[in-house]
mmCIF file of C-alpha atoms in Angstrom:
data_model
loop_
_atom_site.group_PDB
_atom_site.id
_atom_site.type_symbol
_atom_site.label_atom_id
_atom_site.label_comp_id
_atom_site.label_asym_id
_atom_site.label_seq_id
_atom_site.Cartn_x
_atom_site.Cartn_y
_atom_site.Cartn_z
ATOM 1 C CA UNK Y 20 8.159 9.254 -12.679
ATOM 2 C CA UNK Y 21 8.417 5.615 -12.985
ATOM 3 C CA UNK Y 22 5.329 3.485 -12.531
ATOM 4 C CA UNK Y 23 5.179 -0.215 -12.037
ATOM 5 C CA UNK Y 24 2.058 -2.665 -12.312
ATOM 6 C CA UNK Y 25 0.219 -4.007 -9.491
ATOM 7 C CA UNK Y 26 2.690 -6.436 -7.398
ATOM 8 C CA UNK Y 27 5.160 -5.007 -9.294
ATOM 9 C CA UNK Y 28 8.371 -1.907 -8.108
ATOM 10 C CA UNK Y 29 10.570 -0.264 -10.207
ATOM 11 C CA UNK Y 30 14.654 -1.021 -10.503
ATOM 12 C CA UNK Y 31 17.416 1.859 -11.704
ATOM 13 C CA UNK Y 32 20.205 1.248 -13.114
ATOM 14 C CA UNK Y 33 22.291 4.633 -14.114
ATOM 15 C CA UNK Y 34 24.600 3.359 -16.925
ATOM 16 C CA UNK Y 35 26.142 7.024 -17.738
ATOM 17 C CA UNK Y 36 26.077 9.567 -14.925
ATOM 18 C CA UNK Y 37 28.275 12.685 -15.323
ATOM 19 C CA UNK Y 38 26.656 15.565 -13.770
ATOM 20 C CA UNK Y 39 29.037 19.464 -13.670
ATOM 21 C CA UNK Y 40 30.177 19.247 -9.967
ATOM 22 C CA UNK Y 41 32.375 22.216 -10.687
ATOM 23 C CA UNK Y 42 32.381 24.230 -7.299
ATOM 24 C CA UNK Y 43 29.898 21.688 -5.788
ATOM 25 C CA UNK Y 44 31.141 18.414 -5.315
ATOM 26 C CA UNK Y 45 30.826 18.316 -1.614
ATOM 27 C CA UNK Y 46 27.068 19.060 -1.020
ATOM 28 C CA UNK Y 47 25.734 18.922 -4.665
ATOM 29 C CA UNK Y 48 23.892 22.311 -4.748
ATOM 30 C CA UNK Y 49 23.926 23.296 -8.085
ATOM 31 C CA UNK Y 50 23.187 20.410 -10.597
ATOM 32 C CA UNK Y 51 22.105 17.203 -8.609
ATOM 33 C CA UNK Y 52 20.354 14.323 -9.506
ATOM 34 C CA UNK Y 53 17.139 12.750 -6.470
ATOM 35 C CA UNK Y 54 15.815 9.775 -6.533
ATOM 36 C CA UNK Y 55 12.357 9.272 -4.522
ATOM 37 C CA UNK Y 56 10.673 6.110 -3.525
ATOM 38 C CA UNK Y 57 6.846 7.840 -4.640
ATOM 39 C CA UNK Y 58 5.088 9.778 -7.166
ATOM 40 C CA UNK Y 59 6.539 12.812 -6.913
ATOM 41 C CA UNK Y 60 9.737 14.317 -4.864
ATOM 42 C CA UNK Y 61 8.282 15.273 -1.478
ATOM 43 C CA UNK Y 62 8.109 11.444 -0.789
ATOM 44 C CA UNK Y 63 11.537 10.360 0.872
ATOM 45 C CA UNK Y 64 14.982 10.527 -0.998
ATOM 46 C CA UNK Y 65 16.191 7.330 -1.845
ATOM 47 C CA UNK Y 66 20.030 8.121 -0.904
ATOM 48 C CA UNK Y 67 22.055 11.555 -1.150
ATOM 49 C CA UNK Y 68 22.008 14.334 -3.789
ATOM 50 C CA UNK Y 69 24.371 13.077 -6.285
ATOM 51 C CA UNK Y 70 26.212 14.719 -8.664
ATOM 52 C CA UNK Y 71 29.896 14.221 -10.014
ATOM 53 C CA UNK Y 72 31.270 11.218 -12.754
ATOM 54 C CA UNK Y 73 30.926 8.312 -10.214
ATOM 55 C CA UNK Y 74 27.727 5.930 -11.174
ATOM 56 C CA UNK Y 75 25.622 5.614 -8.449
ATOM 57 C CA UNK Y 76 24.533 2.342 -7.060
ATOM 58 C CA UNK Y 77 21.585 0.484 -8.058
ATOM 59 C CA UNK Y 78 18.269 1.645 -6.575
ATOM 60 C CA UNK Y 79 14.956 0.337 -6.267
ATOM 61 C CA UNK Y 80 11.856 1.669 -4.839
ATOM 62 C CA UNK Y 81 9.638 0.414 -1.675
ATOM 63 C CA UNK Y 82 6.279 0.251 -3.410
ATOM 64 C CA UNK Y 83 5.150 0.952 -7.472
ATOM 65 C CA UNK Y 84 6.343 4.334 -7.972
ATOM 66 C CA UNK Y 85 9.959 6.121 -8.285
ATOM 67 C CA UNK Y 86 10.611 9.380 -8.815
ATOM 68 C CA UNK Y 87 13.811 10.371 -10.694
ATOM 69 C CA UNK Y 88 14.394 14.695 -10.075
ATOM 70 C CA UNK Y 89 17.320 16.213 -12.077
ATOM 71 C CA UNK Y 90 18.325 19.871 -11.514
ATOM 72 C CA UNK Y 91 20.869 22.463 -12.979
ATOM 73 C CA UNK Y 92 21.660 25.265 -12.089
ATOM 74 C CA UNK Y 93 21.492 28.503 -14.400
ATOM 75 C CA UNK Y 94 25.536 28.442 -15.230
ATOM 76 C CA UNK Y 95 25.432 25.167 -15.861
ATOM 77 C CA UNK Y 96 28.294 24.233 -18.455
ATOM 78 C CA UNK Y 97 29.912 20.930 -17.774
ATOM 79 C CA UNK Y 98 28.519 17.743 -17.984
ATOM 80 C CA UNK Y 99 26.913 15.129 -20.450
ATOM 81 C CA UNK Y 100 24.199 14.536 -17.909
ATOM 82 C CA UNK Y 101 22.662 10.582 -16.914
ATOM 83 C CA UNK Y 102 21.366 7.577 -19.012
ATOM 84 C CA UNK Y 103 19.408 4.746 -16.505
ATOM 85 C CA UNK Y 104 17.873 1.725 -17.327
ATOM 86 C CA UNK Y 105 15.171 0.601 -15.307
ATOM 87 C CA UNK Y 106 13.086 -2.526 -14.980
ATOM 88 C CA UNK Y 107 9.938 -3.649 -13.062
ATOM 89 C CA UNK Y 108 10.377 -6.755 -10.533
ATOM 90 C CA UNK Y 109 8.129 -8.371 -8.656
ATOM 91 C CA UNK Y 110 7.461 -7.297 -5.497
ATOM 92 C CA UNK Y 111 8.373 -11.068 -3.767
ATOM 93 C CA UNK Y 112 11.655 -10.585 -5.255
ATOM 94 C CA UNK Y 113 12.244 -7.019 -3.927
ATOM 95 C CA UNK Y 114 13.841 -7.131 -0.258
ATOM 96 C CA UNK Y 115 17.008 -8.920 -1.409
ATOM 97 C CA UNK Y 116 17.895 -5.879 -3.431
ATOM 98 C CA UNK Y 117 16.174 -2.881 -1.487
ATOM 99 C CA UNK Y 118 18.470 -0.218 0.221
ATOM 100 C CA UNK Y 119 17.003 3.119 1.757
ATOM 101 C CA UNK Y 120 19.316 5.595 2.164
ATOM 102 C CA UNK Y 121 17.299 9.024 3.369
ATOM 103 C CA UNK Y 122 16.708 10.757 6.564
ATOM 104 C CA UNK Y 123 12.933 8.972 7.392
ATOM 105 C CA UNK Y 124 10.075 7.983 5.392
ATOM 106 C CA UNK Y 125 6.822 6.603 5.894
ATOM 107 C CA UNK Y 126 6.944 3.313 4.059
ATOM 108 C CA UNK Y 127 3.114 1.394 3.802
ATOM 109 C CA UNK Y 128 2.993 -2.061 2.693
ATOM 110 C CA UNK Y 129 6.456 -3.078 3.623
ATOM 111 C CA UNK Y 130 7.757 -6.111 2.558
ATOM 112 C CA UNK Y 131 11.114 -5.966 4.077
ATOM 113 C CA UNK Y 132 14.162 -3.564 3.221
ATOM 114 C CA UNK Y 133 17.828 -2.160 4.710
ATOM 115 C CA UNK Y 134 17.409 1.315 5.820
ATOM 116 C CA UNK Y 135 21.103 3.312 6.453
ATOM 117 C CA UNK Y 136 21.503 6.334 8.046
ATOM 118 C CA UNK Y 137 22.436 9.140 5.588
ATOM 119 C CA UNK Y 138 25.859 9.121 4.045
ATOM 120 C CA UNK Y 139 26.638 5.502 5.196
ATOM 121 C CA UNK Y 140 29.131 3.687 4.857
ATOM 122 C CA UNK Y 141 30.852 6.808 5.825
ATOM 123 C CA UNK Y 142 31.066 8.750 8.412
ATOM 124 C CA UNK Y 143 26.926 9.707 9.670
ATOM 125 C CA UNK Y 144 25.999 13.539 9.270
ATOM 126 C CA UNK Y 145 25.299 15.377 12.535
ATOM 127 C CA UNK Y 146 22.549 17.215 13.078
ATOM 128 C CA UNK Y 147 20.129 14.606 12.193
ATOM 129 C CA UNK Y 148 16.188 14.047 13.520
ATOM 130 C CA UNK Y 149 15.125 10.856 11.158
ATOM 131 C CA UNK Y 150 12.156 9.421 11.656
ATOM 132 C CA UNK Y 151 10.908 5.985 10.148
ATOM 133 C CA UNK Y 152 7.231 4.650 10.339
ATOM 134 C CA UNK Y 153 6.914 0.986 9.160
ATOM 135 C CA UNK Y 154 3.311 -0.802 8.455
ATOM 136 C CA UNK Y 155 3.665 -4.353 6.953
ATOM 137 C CA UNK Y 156 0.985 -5.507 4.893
ATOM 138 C CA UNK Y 157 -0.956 -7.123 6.565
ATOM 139 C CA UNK Y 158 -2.913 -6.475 10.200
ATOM 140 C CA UNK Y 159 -1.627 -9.283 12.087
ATOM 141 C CA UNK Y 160 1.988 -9.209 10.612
ATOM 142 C CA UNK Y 161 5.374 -7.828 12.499
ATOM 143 C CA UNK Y 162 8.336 -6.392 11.863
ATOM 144 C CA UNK Y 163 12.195 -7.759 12.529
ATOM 145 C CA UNK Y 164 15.067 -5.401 13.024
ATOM 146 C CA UNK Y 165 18.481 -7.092 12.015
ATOM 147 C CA UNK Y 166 21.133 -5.144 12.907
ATOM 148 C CA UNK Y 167 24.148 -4.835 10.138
ATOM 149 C CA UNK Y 168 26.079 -2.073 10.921
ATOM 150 C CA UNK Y 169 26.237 0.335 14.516
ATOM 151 C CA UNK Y 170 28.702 2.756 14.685
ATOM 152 C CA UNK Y 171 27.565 6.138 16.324
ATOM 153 C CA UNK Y 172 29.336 7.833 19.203
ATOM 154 C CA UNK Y 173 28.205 6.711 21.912
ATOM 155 C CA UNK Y 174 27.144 9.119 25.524
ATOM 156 C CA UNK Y 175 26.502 8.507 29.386
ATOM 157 C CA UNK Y 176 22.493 7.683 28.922
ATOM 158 C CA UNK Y 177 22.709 7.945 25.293
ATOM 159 C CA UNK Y 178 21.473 11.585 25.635
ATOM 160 C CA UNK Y 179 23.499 12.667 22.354
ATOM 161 C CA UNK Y 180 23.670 10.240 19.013
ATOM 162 C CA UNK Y 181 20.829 7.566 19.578
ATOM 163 C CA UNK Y 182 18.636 5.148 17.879
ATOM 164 C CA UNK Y 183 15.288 4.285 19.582
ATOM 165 C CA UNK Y 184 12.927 1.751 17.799
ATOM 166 C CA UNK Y 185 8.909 1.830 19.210
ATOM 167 C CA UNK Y 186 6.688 -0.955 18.963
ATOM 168 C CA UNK Y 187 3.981 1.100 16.978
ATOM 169 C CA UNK Y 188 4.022 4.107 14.836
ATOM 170 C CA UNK Y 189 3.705 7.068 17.856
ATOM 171 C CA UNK Y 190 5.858 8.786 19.728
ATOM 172 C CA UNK Y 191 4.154 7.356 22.975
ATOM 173 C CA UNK Y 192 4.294 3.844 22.059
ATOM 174 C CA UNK Y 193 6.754 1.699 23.950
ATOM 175 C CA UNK Y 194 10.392 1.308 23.094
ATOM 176 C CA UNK Y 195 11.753 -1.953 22.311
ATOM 177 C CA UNK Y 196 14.447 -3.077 24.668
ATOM 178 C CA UNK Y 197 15.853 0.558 25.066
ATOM 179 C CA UNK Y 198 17.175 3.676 23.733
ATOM 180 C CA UNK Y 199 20.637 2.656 21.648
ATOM 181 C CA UNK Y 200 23.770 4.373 21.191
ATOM 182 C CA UNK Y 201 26.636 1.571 21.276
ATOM 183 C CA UNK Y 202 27.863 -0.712 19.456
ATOM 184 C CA UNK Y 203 28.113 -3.586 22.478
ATOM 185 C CA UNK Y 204 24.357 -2.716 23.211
ATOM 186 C CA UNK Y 205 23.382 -4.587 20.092
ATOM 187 C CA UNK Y 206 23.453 -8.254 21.087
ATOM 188 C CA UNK Y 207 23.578 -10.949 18.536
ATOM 189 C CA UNK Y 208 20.872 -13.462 20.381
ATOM 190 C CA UNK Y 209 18.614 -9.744 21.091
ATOM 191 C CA UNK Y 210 15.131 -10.388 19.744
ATOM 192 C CA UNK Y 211 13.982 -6.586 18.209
ATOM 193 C CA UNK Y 212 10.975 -8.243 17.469
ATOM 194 C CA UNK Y 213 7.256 -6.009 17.091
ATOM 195 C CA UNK Y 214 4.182 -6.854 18.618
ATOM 196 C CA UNK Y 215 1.943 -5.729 15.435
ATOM 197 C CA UNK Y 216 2.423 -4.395 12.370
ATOM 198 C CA UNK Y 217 4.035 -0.989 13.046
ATOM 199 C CA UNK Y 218 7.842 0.120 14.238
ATOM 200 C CA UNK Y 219 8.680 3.517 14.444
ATOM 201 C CA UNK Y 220 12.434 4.095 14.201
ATOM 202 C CA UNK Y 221 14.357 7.622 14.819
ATOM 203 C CA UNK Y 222 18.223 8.607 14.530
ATOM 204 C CA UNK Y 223 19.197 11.629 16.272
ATOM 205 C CA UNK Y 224 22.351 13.037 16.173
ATOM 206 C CA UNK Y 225 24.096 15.946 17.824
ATOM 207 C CA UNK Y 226 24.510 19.831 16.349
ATOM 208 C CA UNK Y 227 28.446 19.550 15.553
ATOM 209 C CA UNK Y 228 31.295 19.754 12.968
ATOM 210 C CA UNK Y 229 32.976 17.311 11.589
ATOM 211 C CA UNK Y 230 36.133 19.029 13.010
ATOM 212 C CA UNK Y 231 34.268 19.344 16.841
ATOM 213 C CA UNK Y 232 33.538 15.594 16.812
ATOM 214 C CA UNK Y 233 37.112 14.340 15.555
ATOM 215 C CA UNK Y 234 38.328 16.494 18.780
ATOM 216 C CA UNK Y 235 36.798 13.939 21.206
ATOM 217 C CA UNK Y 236 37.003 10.778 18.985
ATOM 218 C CA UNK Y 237 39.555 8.781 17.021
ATOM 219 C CA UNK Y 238 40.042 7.740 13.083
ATOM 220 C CA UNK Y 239 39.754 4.049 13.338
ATOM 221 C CA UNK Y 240 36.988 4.105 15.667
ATOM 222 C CA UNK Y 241 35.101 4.683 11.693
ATOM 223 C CA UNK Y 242 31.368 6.048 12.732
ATOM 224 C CA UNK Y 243 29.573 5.118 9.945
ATOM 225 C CA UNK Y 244 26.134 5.354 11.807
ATOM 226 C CA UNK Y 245 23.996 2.366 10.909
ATOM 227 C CA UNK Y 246 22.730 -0.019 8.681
ATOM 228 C CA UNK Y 247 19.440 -1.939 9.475
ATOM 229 C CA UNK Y 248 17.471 -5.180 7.706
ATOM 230 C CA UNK Y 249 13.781 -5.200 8.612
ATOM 231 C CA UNK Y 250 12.181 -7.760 7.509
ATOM 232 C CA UNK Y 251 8.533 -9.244 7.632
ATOM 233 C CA UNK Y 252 7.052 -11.941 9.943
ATOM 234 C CA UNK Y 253 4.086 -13.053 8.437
ATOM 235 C CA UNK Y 254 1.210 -13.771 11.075
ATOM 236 C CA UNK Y 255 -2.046 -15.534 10.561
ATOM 237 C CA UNK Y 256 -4.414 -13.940 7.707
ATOM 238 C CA UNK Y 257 -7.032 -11.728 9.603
ATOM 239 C CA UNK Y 258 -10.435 -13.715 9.572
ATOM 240 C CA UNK Y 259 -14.111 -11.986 10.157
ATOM 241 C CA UNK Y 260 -15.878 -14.621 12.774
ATOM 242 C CA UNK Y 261 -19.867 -14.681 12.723
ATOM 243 C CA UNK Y 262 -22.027 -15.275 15.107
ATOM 244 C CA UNK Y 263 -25.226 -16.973 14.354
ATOM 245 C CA UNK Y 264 -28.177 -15.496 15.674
ATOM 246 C CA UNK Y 265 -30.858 -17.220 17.632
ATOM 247 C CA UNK Y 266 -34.271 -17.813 15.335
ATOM 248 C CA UNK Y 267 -37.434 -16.881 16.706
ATOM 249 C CA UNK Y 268 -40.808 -17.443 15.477
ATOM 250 C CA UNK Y 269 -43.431 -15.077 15.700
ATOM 251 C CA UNK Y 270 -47.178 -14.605 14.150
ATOM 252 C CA UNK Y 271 -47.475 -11.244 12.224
ATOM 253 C CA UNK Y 272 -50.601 -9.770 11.815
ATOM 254 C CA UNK Y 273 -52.161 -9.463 8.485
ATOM 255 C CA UNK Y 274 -50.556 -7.078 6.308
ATOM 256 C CA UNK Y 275 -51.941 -5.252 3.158
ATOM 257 C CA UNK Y 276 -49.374 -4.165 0.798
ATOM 258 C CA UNK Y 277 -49.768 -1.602 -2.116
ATOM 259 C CA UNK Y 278 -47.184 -0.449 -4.640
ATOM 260 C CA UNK Y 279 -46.085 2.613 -5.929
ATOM 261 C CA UNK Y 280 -44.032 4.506 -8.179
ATOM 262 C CA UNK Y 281 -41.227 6.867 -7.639
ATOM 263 C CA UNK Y 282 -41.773 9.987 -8.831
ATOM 264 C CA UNK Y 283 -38.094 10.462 -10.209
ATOM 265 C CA UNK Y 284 -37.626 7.087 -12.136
ATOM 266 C CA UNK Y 285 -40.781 5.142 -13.666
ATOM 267 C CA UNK Y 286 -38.410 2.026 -13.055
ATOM 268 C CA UNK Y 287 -38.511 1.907 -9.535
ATOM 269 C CA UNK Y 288 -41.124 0.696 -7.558
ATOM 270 C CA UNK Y 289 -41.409 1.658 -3.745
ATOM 271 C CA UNK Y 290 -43.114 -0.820 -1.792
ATOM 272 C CA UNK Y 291 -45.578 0.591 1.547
ATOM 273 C CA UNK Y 292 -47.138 -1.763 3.828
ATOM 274 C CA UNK Y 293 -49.474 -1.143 6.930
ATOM 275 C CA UNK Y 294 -49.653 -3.882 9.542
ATOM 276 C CA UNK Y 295 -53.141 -3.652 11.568
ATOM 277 C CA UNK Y 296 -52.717 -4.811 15.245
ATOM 278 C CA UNK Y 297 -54.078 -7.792 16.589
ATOM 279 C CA UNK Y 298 -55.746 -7.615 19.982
ATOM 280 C CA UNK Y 299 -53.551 -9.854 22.377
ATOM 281 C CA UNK Y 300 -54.694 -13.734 22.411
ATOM 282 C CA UNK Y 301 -54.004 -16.682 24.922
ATOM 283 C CA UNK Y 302 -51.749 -18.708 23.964
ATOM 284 C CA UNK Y 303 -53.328 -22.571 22.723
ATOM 285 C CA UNK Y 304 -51.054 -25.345 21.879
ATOM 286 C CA UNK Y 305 -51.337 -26.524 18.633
ATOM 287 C CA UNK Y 306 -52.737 -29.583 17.371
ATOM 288 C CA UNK Y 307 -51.263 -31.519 14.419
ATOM 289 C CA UNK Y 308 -53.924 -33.867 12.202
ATOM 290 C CA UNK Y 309 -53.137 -37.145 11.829
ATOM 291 C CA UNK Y 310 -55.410 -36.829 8.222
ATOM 292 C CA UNK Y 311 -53.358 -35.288 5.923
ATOM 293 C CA UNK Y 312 -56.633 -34.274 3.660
ATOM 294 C CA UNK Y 313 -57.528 -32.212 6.688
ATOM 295 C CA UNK Y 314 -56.831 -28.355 6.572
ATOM 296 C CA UNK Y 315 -56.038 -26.906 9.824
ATOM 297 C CA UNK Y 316 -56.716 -23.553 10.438
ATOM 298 C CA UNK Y 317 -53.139 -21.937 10.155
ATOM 299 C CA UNK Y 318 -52.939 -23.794 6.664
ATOM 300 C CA UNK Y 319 -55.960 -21.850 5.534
ATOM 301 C CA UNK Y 320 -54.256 -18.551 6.536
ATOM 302 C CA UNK Y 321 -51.329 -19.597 4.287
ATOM 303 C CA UNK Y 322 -53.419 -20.406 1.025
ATOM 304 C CA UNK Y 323 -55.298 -16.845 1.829
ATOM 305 C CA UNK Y 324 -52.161 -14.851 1.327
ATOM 306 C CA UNK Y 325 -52.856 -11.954 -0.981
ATOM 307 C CA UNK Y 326 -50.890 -11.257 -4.460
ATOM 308 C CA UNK Y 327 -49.260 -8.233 -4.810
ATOM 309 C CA UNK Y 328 -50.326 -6.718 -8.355
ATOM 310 C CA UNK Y 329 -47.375 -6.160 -10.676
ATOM 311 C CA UNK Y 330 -46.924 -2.776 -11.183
ATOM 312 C CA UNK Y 331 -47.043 -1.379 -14.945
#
């Protein structure tokens, strides 16, 4: 587990990656390599399993942590195994580099990224439910969907493959424009534009073989399922507004005020006062001396204050 300072993500490089894909090239099931964009490897999978002699692409995580999980398998015999560098870079610097390749994620503090559907740029997996949840920093922030790539099979209604993007982070929060499923839907002047700080995207895709879906679709039409920039639109910083409250004046009656100590700490002293009611008096207006060696009666009150003995 790779953890960067504050501001601050972590960048992968694999500079030697030959992992046994003897009898498991296609799915990876025996010795695999994960890469997760958090602490630990239940947070989303940054890409594929990956195993083989190819060197993976670059990778680089949405927030400070990455999580790099290796396994083998107990016949493992083949392979010299992985050497990555990696490298911490500041967080300003990281959307022109970040690529998330999983099925879903939740993904807090988002400063922008490209999101692909799994196993792009070739052809998208069926049998897919992903599920995105977006919150940008900051409260009065939103969220920009660029569209790079959109190449699903498209359906009357798009009841089968779809992408629908929701202007919040729930299921019942309203979809933005509509539900997507061809490539002409995606307009190049259409705003995909969020009211606040959340967007909830989800890929579904139909229960089928590979072999079912090339019966009802063609080579070159090349569904490589999609390919998304999201970016952030910084809004105004959030501000606390106070509201001054009216001052009234008011005569308190007399108080006397005695101190005491808590029992549990000699230190501290709790203060007790009793106020004594006055008995309800007409109001008089009040008369200002014009000598200013005069002492008016409220003046007297003031110099009669009592002291409060300091406490030992």
């Amino acid at each position: 587990m790779f953890h960067a300072p504050e501001g601050y993500v972590v960048h992968i490089t694999f500079v030697v990656f030959d992992i046994d894909d003897e009898d498991n090239e296609q799915n990876c099931v025996y010795d695999r390599v994960h890469v997760h964009d958090g602490p630990n490897s239940t947070f989303p999978a940054l890409g594929k399993a990956m195993c083989g002699k190819k060197r993976p692409e670059s990778m680089m995580s949405s927030g400070r942590y990455l999580t790099v999980f290796f396994h083998t398998g107990e016949d493992s015999a083949y392979g010299r195994g992985f050497l990555l560098e990696y490298r911490m870079v500041k967080e300003d610097n990281r959307e022109k580099n970040c690529i998330v390749n999983s099925c879903g994620g939740d993904f807090e503090n988002f400063a922008g990224c490209e999101i692909q559907t799994p196993n792009y740029p070739f052809t998208y997996l069926p049998n897919q439910h992903c599920v995105w949840v977006i919150h940008a920093p900051e409260p009065n922030d939103r969220l920009k969907v660029n569209f790079k790539t959109f190449k699903i099979e498209p359906s009357i209604n798009c009841v089968l493959n779809n992408l629908t993007l929701r202007d919040g982070k729930t299921e019942q929060d309203d979809i933005i424009q509509k539900v997507l499923c061809q490539e002409m839907d995606i307009k190049h002047d259409q705003q995909y534009v969020t009211t606040g700080p959340y967007l909830r995207m989800v890929f579904k895709s139909v229960n089928e073989t590979f072999t079912e879906r090339s019966d009802h679709t063609y080579d070159f039409d090349h569904l490589m399922g999609m390919a998304v920039k999201i970016e952030v639109i910084k809004g105004e910083p959030a501000s606390t507004t106070y509201t001054e409250k009216p001052v009234t004046t008011s005569t308190l009656a007399p108080t006397t005020t005695t101190a005491t100590e808590d029992s549990q700490d000699n230190d501290d002293v709790a203060l007790k006062s009793t106020v004594k009611p006055l008995k309800p008096t007409a109001k008089v207006p009040q008369i200002v001396p014009q000598n200013t060696n005069e002492t008016t009666g409220t003046d007297a009150n003031k110099n009669a204050s009592s002291k409060i003995p300091a406490s030992k």
